[in-house]
mmCIF file with all atom_site columns, N, CA and C in Angstrom:
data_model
loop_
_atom_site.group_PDB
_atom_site.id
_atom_site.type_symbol
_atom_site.label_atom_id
_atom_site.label_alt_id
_atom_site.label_comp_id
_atom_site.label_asym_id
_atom_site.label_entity_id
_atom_site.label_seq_id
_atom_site.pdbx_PDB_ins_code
_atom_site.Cartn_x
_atom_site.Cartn_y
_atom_site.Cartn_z
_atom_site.occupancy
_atom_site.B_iso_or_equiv
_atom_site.pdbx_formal_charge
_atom_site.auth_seq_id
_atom_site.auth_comp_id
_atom_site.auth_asym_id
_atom_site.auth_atom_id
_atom_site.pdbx_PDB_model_num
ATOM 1   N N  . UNK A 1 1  ? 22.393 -2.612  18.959 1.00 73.00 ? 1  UNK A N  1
ATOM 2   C CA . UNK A 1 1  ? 21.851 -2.528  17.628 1.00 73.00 ? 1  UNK A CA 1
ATOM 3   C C  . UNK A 1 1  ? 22.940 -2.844  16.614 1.00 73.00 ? 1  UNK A C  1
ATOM 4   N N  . UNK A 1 2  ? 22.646 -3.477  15.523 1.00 80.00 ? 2  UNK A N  1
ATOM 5   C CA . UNK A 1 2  ? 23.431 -3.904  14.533 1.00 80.00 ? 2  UNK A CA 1
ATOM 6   C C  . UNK A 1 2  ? 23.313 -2.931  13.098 1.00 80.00 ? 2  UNK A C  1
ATOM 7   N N  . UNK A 1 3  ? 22.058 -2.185  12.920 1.00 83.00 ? 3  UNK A N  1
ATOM 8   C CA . UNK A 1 3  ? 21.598 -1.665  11.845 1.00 83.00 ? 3  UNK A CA 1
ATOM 9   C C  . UNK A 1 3  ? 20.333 -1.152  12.000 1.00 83.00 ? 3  UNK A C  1
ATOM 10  N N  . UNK A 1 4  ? 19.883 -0.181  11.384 1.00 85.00 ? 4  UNK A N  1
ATOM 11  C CA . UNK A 1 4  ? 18.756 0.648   11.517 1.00 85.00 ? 4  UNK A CA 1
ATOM 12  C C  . UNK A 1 4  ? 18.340 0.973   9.807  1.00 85.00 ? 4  UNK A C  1
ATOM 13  N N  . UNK A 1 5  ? 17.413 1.098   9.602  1.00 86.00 ? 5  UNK A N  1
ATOM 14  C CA . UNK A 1 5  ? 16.732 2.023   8.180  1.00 86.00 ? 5  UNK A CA 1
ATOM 15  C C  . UNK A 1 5  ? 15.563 3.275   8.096  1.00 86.00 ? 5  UNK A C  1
ATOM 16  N N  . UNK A 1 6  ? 15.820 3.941   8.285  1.00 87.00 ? 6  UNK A N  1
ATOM 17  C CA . UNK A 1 6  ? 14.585 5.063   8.104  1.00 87.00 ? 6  UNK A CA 1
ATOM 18  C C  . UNK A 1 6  ? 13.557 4.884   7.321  1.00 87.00 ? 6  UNK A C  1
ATOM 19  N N  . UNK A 1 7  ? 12.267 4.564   7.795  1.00 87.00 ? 7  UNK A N  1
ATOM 20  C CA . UNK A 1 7  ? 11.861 4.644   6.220  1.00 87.00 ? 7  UNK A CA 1
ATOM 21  C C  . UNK A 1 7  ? 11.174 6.035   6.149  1.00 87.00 ? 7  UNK A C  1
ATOM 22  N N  . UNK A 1 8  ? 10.609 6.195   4.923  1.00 84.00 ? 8  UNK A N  1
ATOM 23  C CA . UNK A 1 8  ? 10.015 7.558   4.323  1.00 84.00 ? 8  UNK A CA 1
ATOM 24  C C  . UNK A 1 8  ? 8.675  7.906   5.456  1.00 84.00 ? 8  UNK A C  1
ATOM 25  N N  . UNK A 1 9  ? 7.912  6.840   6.130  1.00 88.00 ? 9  UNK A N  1
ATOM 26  C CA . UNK A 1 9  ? 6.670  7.383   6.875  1.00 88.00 ? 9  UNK A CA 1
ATOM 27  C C  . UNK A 1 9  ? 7.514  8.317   7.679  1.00 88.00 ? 9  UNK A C  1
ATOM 28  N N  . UNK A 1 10 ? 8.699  8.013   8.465  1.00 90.00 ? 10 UNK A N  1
ATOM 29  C CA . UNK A 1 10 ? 9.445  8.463   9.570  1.00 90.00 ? 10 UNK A CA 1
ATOM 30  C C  . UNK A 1 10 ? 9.483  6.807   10.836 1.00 90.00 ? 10 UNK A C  1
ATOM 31  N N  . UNK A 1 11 ? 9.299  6.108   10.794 1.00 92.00 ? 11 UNK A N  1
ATOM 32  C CA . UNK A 1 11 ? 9.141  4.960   11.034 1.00 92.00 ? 11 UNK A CA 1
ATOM 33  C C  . UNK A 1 11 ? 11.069 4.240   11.052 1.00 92.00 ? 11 UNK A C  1
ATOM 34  N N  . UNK A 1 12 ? 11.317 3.971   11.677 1.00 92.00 ? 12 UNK A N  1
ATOM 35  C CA . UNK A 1 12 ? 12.385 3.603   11.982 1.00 92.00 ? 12 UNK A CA 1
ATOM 36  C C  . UNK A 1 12 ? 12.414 1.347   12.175 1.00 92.00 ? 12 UNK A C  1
ATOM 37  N N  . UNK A 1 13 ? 13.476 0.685   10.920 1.00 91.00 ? 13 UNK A N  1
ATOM 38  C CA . UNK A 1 13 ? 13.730 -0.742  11.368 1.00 91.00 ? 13 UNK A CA 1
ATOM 39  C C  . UNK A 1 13 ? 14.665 -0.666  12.194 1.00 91.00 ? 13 UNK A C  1
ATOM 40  N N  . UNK A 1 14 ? 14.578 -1.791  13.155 1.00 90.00 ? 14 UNK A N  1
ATOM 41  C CA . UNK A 1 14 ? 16.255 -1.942  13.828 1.00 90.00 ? 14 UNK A CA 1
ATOM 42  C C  . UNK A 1 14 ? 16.266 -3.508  13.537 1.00 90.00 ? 14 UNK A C  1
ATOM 43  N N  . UNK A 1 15 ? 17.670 -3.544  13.428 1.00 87.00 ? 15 UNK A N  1
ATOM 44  C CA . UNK A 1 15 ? 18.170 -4.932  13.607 1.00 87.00 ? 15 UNK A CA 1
ATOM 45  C C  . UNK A 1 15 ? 18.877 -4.917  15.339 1.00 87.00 ? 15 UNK A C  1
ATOM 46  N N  . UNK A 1 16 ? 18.418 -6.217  15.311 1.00 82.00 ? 16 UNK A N  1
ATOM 47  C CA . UNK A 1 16 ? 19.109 -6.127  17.192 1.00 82.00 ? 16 UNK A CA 1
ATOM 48  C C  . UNK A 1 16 ? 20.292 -7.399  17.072 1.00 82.00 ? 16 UNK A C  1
ATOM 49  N N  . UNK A 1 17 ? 21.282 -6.967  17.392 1.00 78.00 ? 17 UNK A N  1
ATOM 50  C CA . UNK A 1 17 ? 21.954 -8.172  17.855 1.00 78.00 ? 17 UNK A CA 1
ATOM 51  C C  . UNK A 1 17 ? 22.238 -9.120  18.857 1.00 78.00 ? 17 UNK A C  1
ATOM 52  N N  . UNK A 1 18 ? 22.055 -10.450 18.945 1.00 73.00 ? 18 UNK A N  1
ATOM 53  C CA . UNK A 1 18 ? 21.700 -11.192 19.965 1.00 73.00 ? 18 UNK A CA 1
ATOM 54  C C  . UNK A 1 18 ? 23.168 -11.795 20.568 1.00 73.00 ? 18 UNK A C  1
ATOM 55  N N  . UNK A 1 19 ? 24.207 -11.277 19.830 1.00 66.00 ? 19 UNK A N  1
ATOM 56  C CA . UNK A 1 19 ? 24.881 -12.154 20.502 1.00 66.00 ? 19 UNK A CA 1
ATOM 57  C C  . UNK A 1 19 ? 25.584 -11.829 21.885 1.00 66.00 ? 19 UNK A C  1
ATOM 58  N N  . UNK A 1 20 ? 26.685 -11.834 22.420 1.00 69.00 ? 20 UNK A N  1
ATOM 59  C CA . UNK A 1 20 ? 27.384 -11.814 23.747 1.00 69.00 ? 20 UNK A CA 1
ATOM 60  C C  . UNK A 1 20 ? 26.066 -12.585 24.681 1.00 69.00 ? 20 UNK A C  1
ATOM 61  N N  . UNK A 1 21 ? 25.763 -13.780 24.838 1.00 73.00 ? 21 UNK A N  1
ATOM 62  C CA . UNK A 1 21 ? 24.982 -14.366 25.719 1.00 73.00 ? 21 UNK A CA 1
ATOM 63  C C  . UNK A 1 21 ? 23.673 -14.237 25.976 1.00 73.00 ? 21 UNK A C  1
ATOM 64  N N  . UNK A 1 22 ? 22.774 -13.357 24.933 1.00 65.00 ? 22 UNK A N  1
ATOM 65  C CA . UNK A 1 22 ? 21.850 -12.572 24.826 1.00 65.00 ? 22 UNK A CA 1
ATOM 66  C C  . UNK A 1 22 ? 20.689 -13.352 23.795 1.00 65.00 ? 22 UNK A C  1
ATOM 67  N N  . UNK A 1 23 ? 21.318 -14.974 23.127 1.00 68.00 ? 23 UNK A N  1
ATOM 68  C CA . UNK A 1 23 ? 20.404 -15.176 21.972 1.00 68.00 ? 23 UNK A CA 1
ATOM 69  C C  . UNK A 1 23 ? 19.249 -15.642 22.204 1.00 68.00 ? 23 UNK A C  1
ATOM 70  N N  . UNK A 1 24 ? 18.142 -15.510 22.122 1.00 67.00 ? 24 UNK A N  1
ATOM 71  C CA . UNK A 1 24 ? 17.067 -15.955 22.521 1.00 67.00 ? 24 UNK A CA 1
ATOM 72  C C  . UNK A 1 24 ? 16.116 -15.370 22.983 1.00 67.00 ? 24 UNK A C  1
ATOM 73  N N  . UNK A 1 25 ? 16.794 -13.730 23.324 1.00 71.00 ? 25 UNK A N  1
ATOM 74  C CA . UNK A 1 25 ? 16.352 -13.224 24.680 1.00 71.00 ? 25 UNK A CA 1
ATOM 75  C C  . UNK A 1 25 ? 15.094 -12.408 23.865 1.00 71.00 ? 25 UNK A C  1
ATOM 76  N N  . UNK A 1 26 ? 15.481 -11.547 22.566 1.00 78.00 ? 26 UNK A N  1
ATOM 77  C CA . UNK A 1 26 ? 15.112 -10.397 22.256 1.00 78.00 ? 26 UNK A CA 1
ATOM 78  C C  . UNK A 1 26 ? 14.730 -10.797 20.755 1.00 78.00 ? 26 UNK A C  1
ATOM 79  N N  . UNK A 1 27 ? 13.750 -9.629  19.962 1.00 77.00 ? 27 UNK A N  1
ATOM 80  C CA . UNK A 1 27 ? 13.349 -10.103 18.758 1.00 77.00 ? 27 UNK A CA 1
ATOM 81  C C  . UNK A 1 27 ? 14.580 -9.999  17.551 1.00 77.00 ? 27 UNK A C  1
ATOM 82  N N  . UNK A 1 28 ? 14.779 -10.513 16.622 1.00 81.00 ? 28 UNK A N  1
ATOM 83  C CA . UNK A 1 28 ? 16.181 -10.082 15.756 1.00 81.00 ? 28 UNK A CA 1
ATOM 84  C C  . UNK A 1 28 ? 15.858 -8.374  14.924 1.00 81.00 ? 28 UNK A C  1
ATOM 85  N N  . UNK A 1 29 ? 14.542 -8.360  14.497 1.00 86.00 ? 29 UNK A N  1
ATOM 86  C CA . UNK A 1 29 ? 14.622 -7.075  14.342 1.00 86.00 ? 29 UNK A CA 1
ATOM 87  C C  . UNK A 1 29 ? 12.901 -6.655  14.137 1.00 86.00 ? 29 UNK A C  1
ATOM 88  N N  . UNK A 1 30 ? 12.860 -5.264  14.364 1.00 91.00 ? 30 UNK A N  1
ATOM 89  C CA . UNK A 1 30 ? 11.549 -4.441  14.670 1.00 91.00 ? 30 UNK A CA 1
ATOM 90  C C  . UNK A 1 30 ? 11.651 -3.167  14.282 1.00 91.00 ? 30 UNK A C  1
ATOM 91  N N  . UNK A 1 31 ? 10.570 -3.102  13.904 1.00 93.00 ? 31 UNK A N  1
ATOM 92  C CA . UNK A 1 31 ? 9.729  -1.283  13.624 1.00 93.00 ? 31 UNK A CA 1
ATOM 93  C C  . UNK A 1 31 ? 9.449  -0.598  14.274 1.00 93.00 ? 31 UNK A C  1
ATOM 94  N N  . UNK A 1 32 ? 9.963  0.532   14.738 1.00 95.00 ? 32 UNK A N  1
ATOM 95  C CA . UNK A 1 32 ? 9.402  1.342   15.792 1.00 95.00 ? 32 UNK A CA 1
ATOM 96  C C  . UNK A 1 32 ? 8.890  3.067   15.361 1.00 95.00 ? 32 UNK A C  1
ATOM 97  N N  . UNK A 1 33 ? 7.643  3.635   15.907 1.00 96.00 ? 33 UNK A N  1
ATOM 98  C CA . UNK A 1 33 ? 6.852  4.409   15.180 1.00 96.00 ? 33 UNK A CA 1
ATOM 99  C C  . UNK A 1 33 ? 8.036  5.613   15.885 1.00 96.00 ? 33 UNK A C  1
ATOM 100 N N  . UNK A 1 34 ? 7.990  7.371   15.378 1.00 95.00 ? 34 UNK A N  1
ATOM 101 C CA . UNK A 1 34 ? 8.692  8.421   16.264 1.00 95.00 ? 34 UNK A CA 1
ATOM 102 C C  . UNK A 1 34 ? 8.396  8.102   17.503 1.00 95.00 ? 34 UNK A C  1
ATOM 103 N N  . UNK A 1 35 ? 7.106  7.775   17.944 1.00 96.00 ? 35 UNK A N  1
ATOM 104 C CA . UNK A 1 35 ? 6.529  7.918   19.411 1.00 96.00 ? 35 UNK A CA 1
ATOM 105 C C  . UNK A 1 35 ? 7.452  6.469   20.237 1.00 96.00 ? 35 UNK A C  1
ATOM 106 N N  . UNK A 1 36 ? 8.188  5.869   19.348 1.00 95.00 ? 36 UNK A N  1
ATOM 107 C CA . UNK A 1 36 ? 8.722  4.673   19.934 1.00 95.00 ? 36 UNK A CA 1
ATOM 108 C C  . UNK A 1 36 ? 7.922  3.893   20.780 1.00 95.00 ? 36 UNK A C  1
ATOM 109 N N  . UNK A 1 37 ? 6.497  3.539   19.569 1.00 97.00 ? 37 UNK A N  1
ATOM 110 C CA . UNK A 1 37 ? 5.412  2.641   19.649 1.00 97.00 ? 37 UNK A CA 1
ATOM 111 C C  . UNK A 1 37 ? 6.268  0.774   18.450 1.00 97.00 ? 37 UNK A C  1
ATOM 112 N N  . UNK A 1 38 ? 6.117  0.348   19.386 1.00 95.00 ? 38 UNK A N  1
ATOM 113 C CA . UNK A 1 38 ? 6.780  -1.025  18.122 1.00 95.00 ? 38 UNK A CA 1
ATOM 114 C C  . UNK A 1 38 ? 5.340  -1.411  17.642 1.00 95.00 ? 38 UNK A C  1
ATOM 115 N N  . UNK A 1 39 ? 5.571  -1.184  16.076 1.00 95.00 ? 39 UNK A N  1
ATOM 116 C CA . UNK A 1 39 ? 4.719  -1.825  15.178 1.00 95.00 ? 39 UNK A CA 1
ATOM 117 C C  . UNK A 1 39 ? 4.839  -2.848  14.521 1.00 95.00 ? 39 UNK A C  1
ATOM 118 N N  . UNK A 1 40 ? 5.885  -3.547  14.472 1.00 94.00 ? 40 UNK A N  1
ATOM 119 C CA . UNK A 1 40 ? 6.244  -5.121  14.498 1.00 94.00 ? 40 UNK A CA 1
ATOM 120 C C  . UNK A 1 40 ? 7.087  -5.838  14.947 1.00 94.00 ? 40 UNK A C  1
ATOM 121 N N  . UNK A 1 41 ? 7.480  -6.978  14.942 1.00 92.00 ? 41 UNK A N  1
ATOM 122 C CA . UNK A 1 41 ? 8.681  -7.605  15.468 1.00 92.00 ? 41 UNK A CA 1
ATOM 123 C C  . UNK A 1 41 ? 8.915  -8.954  15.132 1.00 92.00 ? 41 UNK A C  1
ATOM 124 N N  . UNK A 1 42 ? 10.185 -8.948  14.437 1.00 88.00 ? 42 UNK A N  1
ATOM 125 C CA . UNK A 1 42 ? 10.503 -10.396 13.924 1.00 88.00 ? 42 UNK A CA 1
ATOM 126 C C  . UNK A 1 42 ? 11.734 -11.478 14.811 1.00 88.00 ? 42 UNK A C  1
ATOM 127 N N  . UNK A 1 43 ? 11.430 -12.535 15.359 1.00 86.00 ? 43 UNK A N  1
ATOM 128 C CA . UNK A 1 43 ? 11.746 -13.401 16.262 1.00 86.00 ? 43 UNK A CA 1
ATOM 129 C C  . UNK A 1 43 ? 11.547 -15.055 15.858 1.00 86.00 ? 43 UNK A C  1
ATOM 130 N N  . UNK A 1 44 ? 12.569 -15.779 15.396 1.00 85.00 ? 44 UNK A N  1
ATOM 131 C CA . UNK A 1 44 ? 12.677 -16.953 15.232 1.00 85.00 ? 44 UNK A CA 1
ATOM 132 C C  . UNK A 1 44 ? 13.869 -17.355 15.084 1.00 85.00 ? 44 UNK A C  1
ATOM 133 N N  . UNK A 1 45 ? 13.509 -17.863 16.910 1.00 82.00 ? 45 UNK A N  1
ATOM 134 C CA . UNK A 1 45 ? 15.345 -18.061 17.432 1.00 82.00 ? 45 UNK A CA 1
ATOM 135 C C  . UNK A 1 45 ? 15.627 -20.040 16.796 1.00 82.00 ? 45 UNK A C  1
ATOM 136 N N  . UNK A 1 46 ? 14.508 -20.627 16.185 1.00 86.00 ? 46 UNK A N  1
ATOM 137 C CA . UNK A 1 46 ? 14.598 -21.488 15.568 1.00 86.00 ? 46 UNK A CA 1
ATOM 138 C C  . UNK A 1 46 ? 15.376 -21.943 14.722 1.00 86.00 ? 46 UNK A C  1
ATOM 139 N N  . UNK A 1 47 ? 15.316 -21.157 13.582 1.00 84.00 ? 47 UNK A N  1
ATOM 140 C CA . UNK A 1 47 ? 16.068 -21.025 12.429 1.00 84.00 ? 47 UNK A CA 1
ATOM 141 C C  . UNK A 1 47 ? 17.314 -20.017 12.224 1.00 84.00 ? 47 UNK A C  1
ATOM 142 N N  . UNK A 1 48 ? 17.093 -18.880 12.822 1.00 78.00 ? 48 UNK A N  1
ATOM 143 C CA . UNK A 1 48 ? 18.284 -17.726 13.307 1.00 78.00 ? 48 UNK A CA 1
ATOM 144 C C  . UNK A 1 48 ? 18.807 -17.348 14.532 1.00 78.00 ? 48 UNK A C  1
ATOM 145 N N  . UNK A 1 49 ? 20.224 -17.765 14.674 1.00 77.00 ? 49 UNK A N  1
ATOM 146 C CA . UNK A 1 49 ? 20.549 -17.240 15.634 1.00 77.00 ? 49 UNK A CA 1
ATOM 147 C C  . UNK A 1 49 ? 20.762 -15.839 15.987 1.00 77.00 ? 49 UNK A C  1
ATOM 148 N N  . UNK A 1 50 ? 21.315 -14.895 14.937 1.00 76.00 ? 50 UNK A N  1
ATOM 149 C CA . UNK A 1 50 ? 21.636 -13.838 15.290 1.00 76.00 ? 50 UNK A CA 1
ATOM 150 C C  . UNK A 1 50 ? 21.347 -13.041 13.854 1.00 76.00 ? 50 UNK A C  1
ATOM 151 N N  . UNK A 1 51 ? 20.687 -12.135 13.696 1.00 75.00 ? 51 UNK A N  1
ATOM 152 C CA . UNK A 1 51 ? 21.112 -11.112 12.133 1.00 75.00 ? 51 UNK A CA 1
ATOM 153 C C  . UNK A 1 51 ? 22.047 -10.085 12.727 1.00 75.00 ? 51 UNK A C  1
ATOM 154 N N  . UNK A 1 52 ? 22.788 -9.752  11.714 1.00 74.00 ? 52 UNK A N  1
ATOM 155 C CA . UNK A 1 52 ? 23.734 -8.531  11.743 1.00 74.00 ? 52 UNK A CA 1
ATOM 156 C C  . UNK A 1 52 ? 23.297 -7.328  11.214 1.00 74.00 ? 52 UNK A C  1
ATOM 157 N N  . UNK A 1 53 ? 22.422 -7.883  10.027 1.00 77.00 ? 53 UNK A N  1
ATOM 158 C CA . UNK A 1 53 ? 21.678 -6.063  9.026  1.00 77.00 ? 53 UNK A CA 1
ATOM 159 C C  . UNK A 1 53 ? 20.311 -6.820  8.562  1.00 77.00 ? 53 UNK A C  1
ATOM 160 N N  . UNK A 1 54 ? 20.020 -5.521  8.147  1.00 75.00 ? 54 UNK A N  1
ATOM 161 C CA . UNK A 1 54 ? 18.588 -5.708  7.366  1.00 75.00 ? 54 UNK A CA 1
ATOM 162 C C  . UNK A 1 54 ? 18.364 -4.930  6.484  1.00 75.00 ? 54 UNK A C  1
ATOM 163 N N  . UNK A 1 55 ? 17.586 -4.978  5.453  1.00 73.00 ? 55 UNK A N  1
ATOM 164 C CA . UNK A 1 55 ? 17.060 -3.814  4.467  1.00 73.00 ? 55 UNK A CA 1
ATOM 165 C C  . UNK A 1 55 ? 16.211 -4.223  4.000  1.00 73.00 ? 55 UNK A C  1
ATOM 166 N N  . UNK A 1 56 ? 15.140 -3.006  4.244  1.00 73.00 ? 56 UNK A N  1
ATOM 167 C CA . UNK A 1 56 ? 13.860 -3.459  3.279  1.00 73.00 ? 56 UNK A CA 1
ATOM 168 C C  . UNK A 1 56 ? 13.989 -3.040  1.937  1.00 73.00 ? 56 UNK A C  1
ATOM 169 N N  . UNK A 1 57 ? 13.962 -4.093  0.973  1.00 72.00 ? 57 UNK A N  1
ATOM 170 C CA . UNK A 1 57 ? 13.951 -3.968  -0.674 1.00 72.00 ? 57 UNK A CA 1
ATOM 171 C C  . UNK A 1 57 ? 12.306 -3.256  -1.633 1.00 72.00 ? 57 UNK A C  1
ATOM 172 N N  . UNK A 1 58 ? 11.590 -3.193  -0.837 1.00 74.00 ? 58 UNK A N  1
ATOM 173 C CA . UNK A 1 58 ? 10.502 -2.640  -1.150 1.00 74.00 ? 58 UNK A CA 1
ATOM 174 C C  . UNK A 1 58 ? 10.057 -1.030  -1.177 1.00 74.00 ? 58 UNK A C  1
ATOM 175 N N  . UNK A 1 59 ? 11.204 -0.486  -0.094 1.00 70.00 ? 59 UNK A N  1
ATOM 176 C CA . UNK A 1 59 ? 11.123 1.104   -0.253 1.00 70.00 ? 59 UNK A CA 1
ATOM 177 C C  . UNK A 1 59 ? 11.699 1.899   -1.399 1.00 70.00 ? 59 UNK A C  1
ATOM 178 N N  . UNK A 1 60 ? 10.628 2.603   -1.819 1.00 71.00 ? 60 UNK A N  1
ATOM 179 C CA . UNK A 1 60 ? 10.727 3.507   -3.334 1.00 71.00 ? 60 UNK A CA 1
ATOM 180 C C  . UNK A 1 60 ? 11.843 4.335   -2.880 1.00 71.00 ? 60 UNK A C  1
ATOM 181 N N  . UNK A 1 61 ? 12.748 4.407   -3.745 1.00 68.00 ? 61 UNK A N  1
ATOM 182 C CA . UNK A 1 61 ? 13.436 5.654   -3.994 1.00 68.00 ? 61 UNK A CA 1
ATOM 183 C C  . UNK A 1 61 ? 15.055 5.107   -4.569 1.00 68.00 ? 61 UNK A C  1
ATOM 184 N N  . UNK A 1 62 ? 15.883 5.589   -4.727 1.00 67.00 ? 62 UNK A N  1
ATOM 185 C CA . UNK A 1 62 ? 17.141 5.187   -5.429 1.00 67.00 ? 62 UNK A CA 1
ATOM 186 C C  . UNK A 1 62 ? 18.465 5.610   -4.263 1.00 67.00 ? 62 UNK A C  1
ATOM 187 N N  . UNK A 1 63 ? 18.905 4.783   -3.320 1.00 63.00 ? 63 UNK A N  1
ATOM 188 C CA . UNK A 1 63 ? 19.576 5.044   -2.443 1.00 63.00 ? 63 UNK A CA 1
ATOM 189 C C  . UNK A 1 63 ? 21.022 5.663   -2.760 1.00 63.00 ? 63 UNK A C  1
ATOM 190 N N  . UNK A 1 64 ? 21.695 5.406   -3.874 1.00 67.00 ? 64 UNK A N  1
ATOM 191 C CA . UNK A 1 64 ? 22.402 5.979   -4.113 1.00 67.00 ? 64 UNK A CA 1
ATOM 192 C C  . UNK A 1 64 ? 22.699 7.592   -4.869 1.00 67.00 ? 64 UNK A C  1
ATOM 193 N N  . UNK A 1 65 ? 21.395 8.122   -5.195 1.00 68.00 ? 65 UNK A N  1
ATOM 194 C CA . UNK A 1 65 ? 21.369 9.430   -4.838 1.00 68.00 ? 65 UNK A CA 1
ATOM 195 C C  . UNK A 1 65 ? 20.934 9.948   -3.382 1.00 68.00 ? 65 UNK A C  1
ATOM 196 N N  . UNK A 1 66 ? 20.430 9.310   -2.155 1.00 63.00 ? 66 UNK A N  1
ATOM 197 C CA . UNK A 1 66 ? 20.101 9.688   -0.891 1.00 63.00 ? 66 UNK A CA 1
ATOM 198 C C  . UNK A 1 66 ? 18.750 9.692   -0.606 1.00 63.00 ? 66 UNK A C  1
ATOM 199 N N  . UNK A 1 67 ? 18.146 9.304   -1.837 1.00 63.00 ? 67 UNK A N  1
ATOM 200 C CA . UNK A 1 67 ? 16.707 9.323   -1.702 1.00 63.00 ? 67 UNK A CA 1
ATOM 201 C C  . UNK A 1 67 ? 15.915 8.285   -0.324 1.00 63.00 ? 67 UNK A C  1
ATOM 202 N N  . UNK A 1 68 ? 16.941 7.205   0.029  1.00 59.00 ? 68 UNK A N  1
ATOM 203 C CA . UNK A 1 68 ? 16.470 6.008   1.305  1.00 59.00 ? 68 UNK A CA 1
ATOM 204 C C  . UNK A 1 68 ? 16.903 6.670   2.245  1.00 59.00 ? 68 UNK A C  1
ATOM 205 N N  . UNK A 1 69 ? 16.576 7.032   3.334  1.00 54.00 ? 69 UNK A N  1
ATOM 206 C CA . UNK A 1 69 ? 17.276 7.644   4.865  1.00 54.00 ? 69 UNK A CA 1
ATOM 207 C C  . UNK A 1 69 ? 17.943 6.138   5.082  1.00 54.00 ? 69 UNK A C  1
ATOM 208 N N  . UNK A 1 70 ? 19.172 6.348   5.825  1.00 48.00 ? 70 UNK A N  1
ATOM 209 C CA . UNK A 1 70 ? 19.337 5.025   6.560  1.00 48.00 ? 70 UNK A CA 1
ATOM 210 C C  . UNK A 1 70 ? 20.209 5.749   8.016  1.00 48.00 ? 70 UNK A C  1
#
C-alpha cells in the first residue's frame, strides 16, 4: 500500500502500489467497506503506471483541524 483515507461512512480508499515487477497485476486504487467488501476499483494500466497517493477532494470537513480521518 502506498496511501489510505478514511472516509466519514467508515469506508476505507487504498492506493496500491504496482511497482517492484507487479505493474499490471492489481487495481491502482480501491474502496473497501469495514466488512472488507470492495466497493470500487480503479485500474488503467494504459495511461498509469503506478500511483503513489490519493485523496478524495470531495470529503466535507477541514483536515487541518482533524476533521478527515486519514
Amino acid at each position: 500500500m502506498a496511501g489510505l483515507q478514511r472516509l466519514p461512512n467508515g469506508n476505507t480508499i487504498f492506493c496500491n502500489y504496482l511497482g517492484h515487477g507487479h505493474l499490471g497485476e492489481q487495481p491502482h486504487f480501491f474502496e473497501i467497506t469495514r466488512d472488507k467488501k470492495v466497493v470500487w476499483e480503479f485500474a488503467d494500466h494504459k495511461h498509469f503506471k503506478t500511483v503513489n497517493q490519493i485523496q478524495l477532494l470531495d470529503v466535507p470537513g477541514d483536515p487541518v483541524k482533524g476533521k478527515i480521518l486519514r
